[in-house]
Tab-separated table of C-alpha atoms in Angstrom:
chain	number	residue	atom	x	y	z
D	1	MET	CA	-163.597	-15.100	-43.449
D	2	VAL	CA	-162.369	-17.612	-40.800
D	3	ASN	CA	-160.388	-20.616	-41.956
D	4	ASN	CA	-162.077	-23.804	-40.876
D	5	SER	CA	-158.966	-25.986	-40.965
D	6	SER	CA	-157.050	-26.514	-37.728
D	7	ASN	CA	-154.002	-27.466	-39.803
D	8	TYR	CA	-154.014	-23.890	-41.143
D	9	PHE	CA	-152.959	-22.625	-37.713
D	10	LEU	CA	-150.173	-25.221	-37.303
D	11	GLU	CA	-148.760	-24.742	-40.855
D	12	LYS	CA	-148.810	-20.968	-40.483
D	13	ILE	CA	-146.985	-21.000	-37.120
D	14	LYS	CA	-144.439	-23.530	-38.371
D	15	LYS	CA	-143.807	-21.255	-41.429
D	16	ASP	CA	-143.288	-18.120	-39.326
D	17	PHE	CA	-141.171	-19.786	-36.579
D	18	SER	CA	-138.265	-22.276	-36.730
D	19	PHE	CA	-138.465	-24.648	-33.706
D	20	GLU	CA	-135.531	-26.815	-34.598
D	21	LYS	CA	-132.963	-24.836	-32.518
D	22	ILE	CA	-135.318	-24.130	-29.650
D	23	LYS	CA	-134.369	-26.117	-26.526
D	24	LYS	CA	-137.347	-25.087	-24.541
D	25	ILE	CA	-140.392	-22.765	-24.654
D	26	CYS	CA	-141.999	-21.301	-21.579
D	27	VAL	CA	-145.553	-20.362	-22.455
D	28	ALA	CA	-147.053	-17.450	-20.511
D	29	VAL	CA	-150.574	-18.763	-19.634
D	30	SER	CA	-153.166	-16.724	-17.924
D	31	GLY	CA	-155.893	-19.345	-18.446
D	32	GLY	CA	-157.725	-17.035	-21.002
D	33	LEU	CA	-158.612	-17.822	-24.564
D	34	ASP	CA	-155.432	-16.620	-26.230
D	35	SER	CA	-152.894	-18.264	-23.983
D	36	MET	CA	-154.819	-21.612	-23.808
D	37	VAL	CA	-155.093	-21.754	-27.570
D	38	LEU	CA	-151.352	-20.958	-27.882
D	39	LEU	CA	-150.490	-23.694	-25.250
D	40	ASN	CA	-152.615	-26.275	-27.119
D	41	LEU	CA	-151.128	-25.343	-30.534
D	42	LEU	CA	-147.598	-25.745	-29.157
D	43	LEU	CA	-148.471	-29.038	-27.594
D	44	ASP	CA	-149.262	-30.250	-31.166
D	45	ILE	CA	-145.950	-28.985	-32.409
D	46	LEU	CA	-143.428	-29.718	-29.613
D	47	SER	CA	-142.838	-32.532	-27.233
D	48	ILE	CA	-143.806	-32.107	-23.612
D	49	LYS	CA	-140.122	-32.001	-22.585
D	50	LYS	CA	-139.683	-28.772	-24.571
D	51	LEU	CA	-142.559	-27.008	-22.945
D	52	GLU	CA	-143.033	-25.167	-19.697
D	53	VAL	CA	-145.667	-22.846	-18.468
D	54	ALA	CA	-145.504	-19.591	-16.471
D	55	HIS	CA	-148.515	-18.246	-14.671
D	56	CYS	CA	-148.825	-14.777	-13.124
D	57	ASN	CA	-151.380	-14.260	-10.342
D	58	PHE	CA	-151.668	-10.460	-9.938
D	59	GLY	CA	-154.313	-10.920	-7.171
D	60	LEU	CA	-156.458	-8.140	-8.720
D	61	ARG	CA	-159.708	-10.171	-8.997
D	62	LYS	CA	-159.374	-12.064	-5.673
D	63	LYS	CA	-161.213	-15.388	-5.954
D	64	GLU	CA	-161.283	-15.196	-9.755
D	65	SER	CA	-157.536	-14.740	-9.875
D	66	ASN	CA	-156.990	-17.691	-7.655
D	67	ASP	CA	-159.429	-19.801	-9.664
D	68	ASP	CA	-157.420	-18.922	-12.837
D	69	GLU	CA	-154.292	-20.274	-11.122
D	70	ILE	CA	-156.011	-23.518	-10.095
D	71	PHE	CA	-157.296	-23.997	-13.628
D	72	VAL	CA	-153.788	-23.553	-15.161
D	73	LYS	CA	-152.260	-25.787	-12.454
D	74	ARG	CA	-154.797	-28.629	-13.092
D	75	PHE	CA	-154.228	-28.397	-16.878
D	76	CYS	CA	-150.439	-28.724	-16.388
D	77	GLU	CA	-150.773	-31.564	-13.986
D	78	LYS	CA	-152.998	-33.396	-16.388
D	79	LYS	CA	-150.611	-32.907	-19.343
D	80	ASN	CA	-147.528	-33.375	-17.147
D	81	ILE	CA	-146.094	-29.906	-18.069
D	82	ALA	CA	-143.606	-28.112	-15.739
D	83	LEU	CA	-145.338	-25.063	-14.212
D	84	HIS	CA	-143.890	-21.895	-12.702
D	85	ILE	CA	-146.291	-19.663	-10.623
D	86	LYS	CA	-145.607	-16.243	-9.405
D	87	ARG	CA	-147.934	-14.207	-7.163
D	88	PHE	CA	-147.666	-10.454	-7.073
D	89	ASP	CA	-148.879	-7.668	-4.748
D	90	THR	CA	-149.727	-5.558	-7.784
D	91	ILE	CA	-151.716	-2.770	-6.020
D	92	ASN	CA	-148.932	-1.937	-3.490
D	93	PHE	CA	-146.368	-2.188	-6.226
D	94	SER	CA	-148.303	0.279	-8.401
D	95	LYS	CA	-148.541	2.691	-5.452
D	96	GLU	CA	-144.914	2.427	-4.598
D	97	LYS	CA	-143.771	2.923	-8.212
D	98	LYS	CA	-146.500	5.429	-8.984
D	99	LEU	CA	-147.682	3.426	-11.928
D	100	SER	CA	-151.196	2.482	-13.253
D	101	ILE	CA	-152.376	-0.933	-12.368
D	102	GLN	CA	-151.880	-2.059	-15.970
D	103	MET	CA	-148.391	-0.670	-16.242
D	104	ALA	CA	-147.430	-2.138	-12.824
D	105	ALA	CA	-148.747	-5.571	-13.936
D	106	ARG	CA	-146.845	-5.364	-17.197
D	107	LYS	CA	-143.595	-4.413	-15.427
D	108	LEU	CA	-143.998	-7.231	-12.838
D	109	ARG	CA	-144.764	-9.666	-15.573
D	110	TYR	CA	-141.829	-8.860	-17.785
D	111	ASP	CA	-139.395	-8.514	-14.931
D	112	TRP	CA	-140.214	-12.088	-13.897
D	113	PHE	CA	-140.065	-13.423	-17.481
D	114	ASN	CA	-136.557	-11.806	-17.841
D	115	SER	CA	-135.486	-13.458	-14.640
D	116	LEU	CA	-136.613	-16.877	-16.067
D	117	LEU	CA	-134.570	-16.127	-19.236
D	118	LYS	CA	-131.530	-15.128	-17.201
D	119	LYS	CA	-131.830	-18.275	-15.052
D	120	ASN	CA	-131.832	-20.467	-18.239
D	121	ASP	CA	-129.016	-18.375	-19.835
D	122	SER	CA	-131.397	-17.318	-22.580
D	123	CYS	CA	-129.688	-19.682	-25.030
D	124	GLY	CA	-132.359	-21.689	-26.831
D	125	TYR	CA	-134.892	-20.758	-24.082
D	126	TYR	CA	-137.907	-18.653	-25.225
D	127	ILE	CA	-140.946	-17.162	-23.604
D	128	ALA	CA	-144.052	-17.527	-25.779
D	129	LEU	CA	-146.761	-14.789	-25.417
D	130	GLY	CA	-150.369	-14.985	-26.658
D	131	HIS	CA	-150.477	-11.567	-28.415
D	132	HIS	CA	-152.502	-11.689	-31.728
D	133	LEU	CA	-153.386	-9.381	-34.606
D	134	ASN	CA	-156.119	-7.535	-32.629
D	135	ASP	CA	-153.537	-6.700	-29.990
D	136	SER	CA	-151.257	-5.121	-32.574
D	137	ILE	CA	-154.110	-3.105	-34.058
D	138	GLU	CA	-155.146	-1.882	-30.625
D	139	THR	CA	-151.514	-0.833	-29.982
D	140	PHE	CA	-151.472	0.868	-33.365
D	141	PHE	CA	-154.473	3.075	-32.556
D	142	LEU	CA	-153.419	3.669	-28.840
D	143	ASN	CA	-150.111	5.064	-30.071
D	144	ILE	CA	-151.932	7.262	-32.571
D	145	LEU	CA	-154.047	8.679	-29.784
D	146	ARG	CA	-150.987	9.359	-27.679
D	147	GLY	CA	-148.923	10.704	-30.587
D	148	THR	CA	-146.188	8.548	-32.093
D	149	SER	CA	-143.616	8.185	-34.907
D	150	VAL	CA	-143.515	5.335	-37.486
D	151	LYS	CA	-142.006	3.031	-34.832
D	152	GLY	CA	-145.154	3.309	-32.751
D	153	LEU	CA	-147.353	2.049	-35.603
D	154	LEU	CA	-145.532	-1.250	-36.154
D	155	GLY	CA	-147.709	-3.295	-33.892
D	156	ILE	CA	-146.311	-5.909	-31.525
D	157	PRO	CA	-143.275	-7.816	-33.071
D	158	LYS	CA	-143.495	-11.467	-33.772
D	159	LYS	CA	-140.183	-11.922	-32.167
D	160	ASN	CA	-138.221	-9.709	-29.849
D	161	ARG	CA	-134.976	-11.117	-28.410
D	162	ASN	CA	-136.138	-14.303	-26.633
D	163	PHE	CA	-139.894	-13.459	-26.611
D	164	ILE	CA	-141.988	-14.996	-29.389
D	165	ARG	CA	-145.609	-14.445	-30.386
D	166	PRO	CA	-146.727	-17.308	-32.575
D	167	LEU	CA	-150.372	-16.000	-32.726
D	168	SER	CA	-149.319	-12.506	-34.186
D	169	CYS	CA	-150.996	-13.099	-37.576
D	170	PHE	CA	-154.262	-14.447	-36.314
D	171	THR	CA	-157.378	-12.391	-35.426
D	172	LYS	CA	-159.298	-12.827	-32.187
D	173	ASN	CA	-162.201	-14.420	-34.164
D	174	GLU	CA	-159.853	-16.940	-35.740
D	175	ILE	CA	-158.477	-17.948	-32.331
D	176	LEU	CA	-161.954	-18.186	-30.888
D	177	HIS	CA	-163.065	-20.444	-33.857
D	178	TYR	CA	-159.903	-22.633	-33.324
D	179	SER	CA	-160.866	-23.100	-29.716
D	180	LYS	CA	-164.310	-24.314	-30.787
D	181	ILE	CA	-162.895	-26.717	-33.418
D	182	LYS	CA	-160.420	-28.257	-30.853
D	183	ASN	CA	-162.846	-27.966	-27.838
D	184	ILE	CA	-160.371	-26.015	-25.784
D	185	ASN	CA	-161.476	-24.901	-22.349
D	186	TRP	CA	-160.527	-21.466	-21.210
D	187	ARG	CA	-161.516	-18.836	-18.512
D	188	LEU	CA	-162.979	-15.440	-19.069
D	189	ASP	CA	-161.143	-12.508	-17.435
D	190	SER	CA	-163.982	-10.163	-16.352
D	191	SER	CA	-161.581	-7.226	-16.128
D	192	ASN	CA	-161.309	-7.186	-19.959
D	193	LEU	CA	-164.926	-6.020	-20.054
D	194	GLU	CA	-164.304	-2.975	-17.772
D	195	THR	CA	-164.328	0.325	-19.650
D	196	LYS	CA	-162.129	2.156	-17.094
D	197	TYR	CA	-159.033	1.093	-19.052
D	198	LEU	CA	-158.339	2.962	-22.216
D	199	ARG	CA	-157.222	-0.192	-24.101
D	200	ASN	CA	-160.625	-1.892	-23.239
D	201	LYS	CA	-162.584	1.103	-24.379
D	202	LEU	CA	-160.590	1.153	-27.697
D	203	ARG	CA	-161.056	-2.579	-28.064
D	204	LEU	CA	-164.857	-2.386	-27.741
D	205	ALA	CA	-164.974	0.576	-30.212
D	206	LEU	CA	-162.831	-1.331	-32.762
D	207	ASN	CA	-165.012	-4.443	-32.387
D	208	ASP	CA	-168.114	-2.331	-33.133
D	209	PHE	CA	-166.473	-0.601	-36.022
D	210	SER	CA	-165.049	-3.792	-37.644
D	211	SER	CA	-168.405	-5.480	-37.550
D	212	SER	CA	-169.710	-2.867	-39.963
D	213	PHE	CA	-166.554	-3.097	-42.166
D	214	PRO	CA	-165.490	-6.797	-42.725
D	215	LEU	CA	-162.217	-5.810	-44.408
D	216	PHE	CA	-161.121	-3.526	-41.530
D	217	PHE	CA	-158.581	-5.912	-39.981
D	218	ASN	CA	-157.105	-7.016	-43.377
D	219	GLY	CA	-156.626	-3.275	-44.325
D	220	ILE	CA	-154.897	-2.370	-41.046
D	221	LYS	CA	-152.794	-5.565	-41.259
D	222	LYS	CA	-151.554	-4.519	-44.742
D	223	THR	CA	-150.750	-1.028	-43.449
D	224	ILE	CA	-148.695	-2.385	-40.516
D	225	ASN	CA	-146.807	-4.691	-42.948
D	226	TYR	CA	-146.019	-1.717	-45.212
D	227	LEU	CA	-144.892	0.400	-42.291
D	228	GLN	CA	-142.705	-2.483	-41.089
D	229	SER	CA	-141.010	-2.489	-44.509
D	230	ASP	CA	-140.487	1.272	-44.439
D	231	ASN	CA	-139.045	0.986	-40.963
D	232	PHE	CA	-136.432	-1.523	-42.195
D	233	ILE	CA	-135.160	1.247	-44.542
D	234	ILE	CA	-135.192	3.786	-41.709
D	235	GLU	CA	-133.356	1.534	-39.339
D	236	ASP	CA	-130.670	0.871	-41.940
D	237	LYS	CA	-130.172	4.652	-42.310
D	238	ILE	CA	-130.070	5.143	-38.521
D	239	LYS	CA	-127.396	2.360	-38.304
D	240	GLU	CA	-125.359	4.053	-40.963
D	241	ILE	CA	-125.630	7.429	-39.159
D	242	CYS	CA	-124.667	5.833	-35.781
D	243	GLU	CA	-121.601	4.313	-37.316
D	244	ASN	CA	-120.655	7.723	-38.869
D	245	ILE	CA	-120.927	9.673	-35.545
D	246	THR	CA	-119.259	6.978	-33.399
D	247	ILE	CA	-115.766	7.683	-32.200
D	248	GLU	CA	-115.685	4.646	-29.875
D	249	LYS	CA	-118.300	2.329	-28.392
D	250	ASN	CA	-117.938	-0.248	-25.630
D	251	HIS	CA	-120.926	-2.385	-24.690
D	252	ASP	CA	-120.227	-3.828	-21.274
D	253	PRO	CA	-120.592	-1.466	-19.602
D	254	LEU	CA	-121.996	0.831	-22.269
D	255	ILE	CA	-119.771	3.857	-23.081
D	256	TRP	CA	-120.547	5.480	-26.417
D	257	LYS	CA	-118.294	8.339	-27.477
D	258	ILE	CA	-120.061	10.467	-30.129
D	259	GLN	CA	-118.799	13.129	-32.555
D	260	TYR	CA	-121.852	15.299	-31.883
D	261	LYS	CA	-120.964	18.013	-34.403
D	262	LYS	CA	-121.890	15.620	-37.155
D	263	LEU	CA	-125.478	15.540	-35.773
D	264	GLU	CA	-125.936	19.260	-36.595
D	265	ASN	CA	-126.094	18.595	-40.326
D	266	LEU	CA	-128.807	15.981	-40.143
D	267	ILE	CA	-132.136	16.983	-41.710
D	268	PRO	CA	-134.671	16.705	-40.166
D	269	LEU	CA	-132.584	16.972	-36.998
D	270	SER	CA	-135.458	16.348	-34.512
D	271	PHE	CA	-136.385	13.050	-36.306
D	272	TYR	CA	-132.863	11.758	-36.298
D	273	LEU	CA	-132.209	12.806	-32.674
D	274	PHE	CA	-135.308	10.950	-31.560
D	275	ARG	CA	-134.600	7.813	-33.515
D	276	ILE	CA	-130.932	7.585	-32.388
D	277	PHE	CA	-131.392	8.449	-28.685
D	278	SER	CA	-135.026	7.494	-27.779
D	279	PRO	CA	-133.910	3.805	-27.263
D	280	TYR	CA	-131.796	5.079	-24.385
D	281	GLY	CA	-134.781	6.963	-22.809
D	282	PHE	CA	-133.954	10.437	-24.245
D	283	ARG	CA	-137.212	11.668	-25.790
D	284	ASP	CA	-136.894	15.404	-25.017
D	285	ILE	CA	-135.647	16.747	-28.349
D	286	ASN	CA	-135.140	20.255	-27.120
D	287	SER	CA	-132.754	18.983	-24.339
D	288	LEU	CA	-130.672	17.077	-27.001
D	289	LYS	CA	-130.538	20.129	-29.243
D	290	SER	CA	-129.484	22.384	-26.341
D	291	LEU	CA	-126.692	19.961	-25.410
D	292	ILE	CA	-125.172	20.400	-28.894
D	293	TYR	CA	-124.567	24.065	-28.193
D	294	SER	CA	-123.922	23.914	-24.427
D	295	GLN	CA	-120.603	24.158	-22.632
D	296	SER	CA	-118.348	21.238	-21.947
D	297	GLY	CA	-119.303	19.501	-18.755
D	298	LYS	CA	-123.093	19.851	-19.224
D	299	TYR	CA	-125.124	16.632	-19.298
D	300	ILE	CA	-128.720	15.348	-19.561
D	301	LEU	CA	-130.073	12.061	-18.098
D	302	SER	CA	-132.831	9.642	-18.682
D	303	ASN	CA	-133.933	6.908	-16.230
D	304	LYS	CA	-130.971	4.609	-17.149
D	305	TYR	CA	-128.416	6.753	-19.113
D	306	TYR	CA	-126.394	9.963	-19.106
D	307	ILE	CA	-125.182	11.983	-22.091
D	308	LEU	CA	-122.291	14.097	-21.016
D	309	LYS	CA	-120.729	16.792	-23.265
D	310	ASN	CA	-117.010	16.523	-22.785
D	311	ARG	CA	-115.030	19.069	-24.938
D	312	ASN	CA	-115.553	18.102	-28.591
D	313	HIS	CA	-117.607	14.961	-28.122
D	314	TRP	CA	-120.574	13.430	-26.301
D	315	ILE	CA	-120.316	10.447	-23.942
D	316	LEU	CA	-123.428	8.188	-23.526
D	317	PHE	CA	-123.132	5.764	-20.652
D	318	SER	CA	-125.280	3.732	-18.269
D	319	ASN	CA	-125.929	5.268	-14.924
D	320	LYS	CA	-125.205	1.845	-13.419
D	321	LYS	CA	-121.606	2.898	-13.799
D	322	LEU	CA	-122.372	5.594	-11.121
D	323	GLU	CA	-123.872	3.153	-8.598
D	324	LYS	CA	-120.505	2.736	-7.045
D	325	LYS	CA	-120.569	6.321	-6.032
D	326	TRP	CA	-122.611	5.452	-3.018
D	327	LYS	CA	-120.726	2.234	-2.247
D	328	ASN	CA	-118.280	2.159	0.658
D	329	TYR	CA	-115.496	-0.420	0.589
D	330	THR	CA	-114.216	-1.038	4.182
D	331	ILE	CA	-110.670	-2.013	5.190
D	332	GLN	CA	-110.752	-3.372	8.709
D	333	ASN	CA	-107.201	-4.797	8.755
D	334	ILE	CA	-104.513	-3.332	6.554
D	335	LYS	CA	-102.310	-6.394	7.048
D	336	LYS	CA	-104.953	-8.822	5.849
D	337	PHE	CA	-107.845	-8.058	3.518
D	338	ASP	CA	-109.274	-9.506	0.277
D	339	LYS	CA	-107.639	-7.455	-2.445
D	340	ASN	CA	-109.973	-8.851	-5.157
D	341	TYR	CA	-112.881	-7.227	-3.383
D	342	PHE	CA	-111.840	-3.666	-3.946
D	343	PRO	CA	-112.420	-1.542	-7.100
D	344	ILE	CA	-108.765	-0.490	-7.324
D	345	LYS	CA	-105.500	-2.431	-6.707
D	346	ILE	CA	-104.011	-1.287	-3.440
D	347	ASP	CA	-101.487	-2.681	-0.973
D	348	PHE	CA	-100.097	-1.614	2.415
D	349	SER	CA	-96.889	-2.267	4.386
D	350	ILE	CA	-95.803	-0.923	7.835
D	351	GLN	CA	-92.173	-0.095	8.568
D	352	LEU	CA	-90.158	1.804	11.131
D	353	LYS	CA	-88.759	5.182	9.988
D	354	LYS	CA	-84.987	4.791	9.474
D	355	THR	CA	-84.021	7.813	7.408
D	356	ASN	CA	-85.666	10.954	6.001
D	357	ASP	CA	-85.176	9.635	2.441
D	358	TYR	CA	-88.755	8.562	1.667
D	359	TYR	CA	-89.996	9.912	-1.616
D	360	SER	CA	-93.454	9.357	-2.854
D	361	ASN	CA	-94.238	8.857	-6.557
D	362	ASN	CA	-97.486	8.422	-8.502
D	363	ASN	CA	-97.825	4.796	-7.512
D	364	LYS	CA	-96.123	4.676	-4.054
D	365	PHE	CA	-96.926	6.878	-1.081
D	366	PHE	CA	-95.391	7.124	2.401
D	367	VAL	CA	-97.602	8.426	5.164
D	368	ASP	CA	-97.382	8.864	8.919
D	369	PHE	CA	-98.811	5.579	10.348
D	370	GLU	CA	-99.708	7.236	13.740
D	371	LYS	CA	-102.221	9.451	11.939
D	372	ILE	CA	-104.021	6.465	10.506
D	373	LYS	CA	-107.314	5.424	12.142
D	374	LEU	CA	-109.022	2.174	11.241
D	375	PRO	CA	-111.142	1.223	9.552
D	376	LEU	CA	-110.237	2.761	6.241
D	377	TYR	CA	-112.618	3.300	3.370
D	378	ILE	CA	-112.483	3.400	-0.401
D	379	ARG	CA	-115.229	5.385	-2.150
D	380	THR	CA	-115.722	8.092	-4.731
D	381	TRP	CA	-116.394	11.839	-4.015
D	382	ARG	CA	-119.416	13.275	-2.360
D	383	ASN	CA	-120.635	16.871	-1.966
D	384	GLY	CA	-118.725	18.675	0.743
D	385	ASP	CA	-115.516	16.516	0.464
D	386	TYR	CA	-112.401	18.494	0.849
D	387	PHE	CA	-108.633	17.730	1.368
D	388	TYR	CA	-105.275	19.456	1.763
D	389	PRO	CA	-103.356	18.733	-1.459
D	390	ILE	CA	-99.710	18.065	-0.804
D	391	ASN	CA	-97.448	20.882	-2.151
D	392	MET	CA	-100.370	23.380	-2.007
D	393	LYS	CA	-101.377	25.816	0.773
D	394	GLY	CA	-104.638	25.301	2.637
D	395	LYS	CA	-107.605	23.092	2.056
D	396	LYS	CA	-109.570	22.732	-1.176
D	397	LYS	CA	-112.959	21.425	-1.920
D	398	LEU	CA	-112.699	18.259	-4.026
D	399	SER	CA	-115.277	19.594	-6.507
D	400	LYS	CA	-113.135	22.641	-7.103
D	401	TYR	CA	-109.946	20.571	-7.346
D	402	TYR	CA	-111.675	18.513	-10.060
D	403	LYS	CA	-112.822	21.551	-11.880
D	404	GLU	CA	-109.437	23.274	-11.785
D	405	ASN	CA	-107.714	20.187	-13.148
D	406	LYS	CA	-110.436	19.800	-15.924
D	407	TYR	CA	-111.767	16.445	-14.711
D	408	SER	CA	-114.570	15.238	-17.028
D	409	PHE	CA	-117.817	14.089	-15.402
D	410	LEU	CA	-116.849	10.475	-16.012
D	411	GLU	CA	-113.341	10.992	-14.635
D	412	LYS	CA	-114.669	12.466	-11.435
D	413	GLU	CA	-117.045	9.467	-10.972
D	414	ASN	CA	-114.217	7.020	-11.597
D	415	THR	CA	-111.623	8.585	-9.197
D	416	TRP	CA	-111.406	6.658	-5.925
D	417	LEU	CA	-110.627	8.120	-2.501
D	418	LEU	CA	-108.782	6.491	0.373
D	419	ILE	CA	-110.556	7.708	3.536
D	420	ASN	CA	-109.280	7.668	7.078
D	421	GLY	CA	-111.392	6.316	10.009
D	422	ASN	CA	-112.127	9.934	10.978
D	423	ASN	CA	-113.434	10.697	7.394
D	424	ASP	CA	-110.357	12.656	6.319
D	425	ILE	CA	-109.163	12.043	2.778
D	426	ILE	CA	-105.726	10.358	2.811
D	427	LEU	CA	-105.246	9.934	-0.922
D	428	VAL	CA	-106.979	10.800	-4.239
D	429	MET	CA	-106.571	7.885	-6.656
D	430	GLY	CA	-107.493	7.949	-10.323
D	431	ASN	CA	-106.407	7.798	-14.007
D	432	ARG	CA	-105.575	11.486	-13.889
D	433	GLY	CA	-102.936	10.818	-11.225
D	434	ASN	CA	-102.825	10.329	-7.505
D	435	ARG	CA	-102.598	13.175	-4.850
D	436	LEU	CA	-101.738	12.688	-1.173
D	437	ASP	CA	-103.301	14.862	1.532
D	438	ASN	CA	-100.725	17.116	3.261
D	439	ARG	CA	-101.952	16.129	6.721
D	440	PHE	CA	-100.651	12.573	6.280
D	441	LYS	CA	-97.085	13.315	5.021
D	442	ILE	CA	-93.960	12.151	6.855
D	443	THR	CA	-92.480	14.759	9.233
D	444	GLU	CA	-89.451	14.847	11.573
D	445	GLN	CA	-91.693	13.505	14.277
D	446	THR	CA	-92.836	10.485	12.280
D	447	LYS	CA	-91.751	7.169	13.882
D	448	LYS	CA	-93.639	4.587	11.917
D	449	ILE	CA	-94.478	4.654	8.159
D	450	LEU	CA	-97.434	3.192	6.232
D	451	GLU	CA	-96.373	2.550	2.664
D	452	ILE	CA	-99.295	2.522	0.207
D	453	LYS	CA	-98.851	1.070	-3.251
D	454	ILE	CA	-101.431	1.588	-5.991
């Protein structure tokens, strides 16, 4: 039964959300029923100064998409609400990223919303979305069809970081009824009626089914609430296990050192591995199990993270940490350069050779200046790199040098190389020690010396 009181909506939203500490809410408004009802409700709760609107034009319905934009723009102008508009080339983006149109639009939308949050420092700034109870129930059944754990049955959260969904507890019929009570204008998105999308097919099927069973939505709503309560208990247990297996954890950048042998005793192992590591993109349970029993140095990776087995522990870290692998830092002038620009502290001085008593140590190296060719470069190792380690005979591939000296995967990626202008390695620089290339050492013929301090 639909509640006839408009105050019911306002009271329910105020009960579920505290607006006192909110500095500003940016409402995502498509122009459709849900977002227009949400915007009108928030206009009754907050002052205009605390509201903004964000409108995405995905360009998928040509004139209809542009008319939606005009509709939202005119409403905001009439109400004097600040408006952000973003137009996307969704079709080309979906082809480039090999995503479905719906997934491409979702990624574009949330990437933009996150940029708005970042621009406003996220503190007291929130994005309000028009998701409602029907959306949660559709997600519930979509995840069942695809196969899911308890977490996939929880529906869409009311609040997730700086994203809020004030309409979460209302059905589509209630929202439609409210729009009629308040005489709210909105635009119909014709693509919602197309059955080529799985969600749309499911939506139509659920609407047909629920019309025969009036208590359908209430029953599913209760089930989702029970599952959310169960999930709180599971999350507490997962948190306890994570604390137990953690040797050390840094958050910026993320480096999580894990005592993996404690994972072996967890029952059921597959369940716990999934719950602990799926937030980092690791959903292949067999790969995680195999890593437990693999040799040191083996690793698995997701889109954003690595898990490396390093002797008696795992290291989980962001692959952003490896982006520097492909970055070249150039030194055009060794007498004058911005030292703060480089990833490692390094300094140079040039001097005439006066005696033969020049002894390098782990932080100071003397090389033959005449063998130096500018510009110099600083980078990490690449396949095919080799050098002539001082006090050793012949050349050695850098990968073999790292292996013989038992460099871990992370240590290899965090060891910097000083490269000559002709691409020869001058110096290997890292936490495991520094090693000069034999080709650059001082000889009897050396006249001028380059001193390198690290």
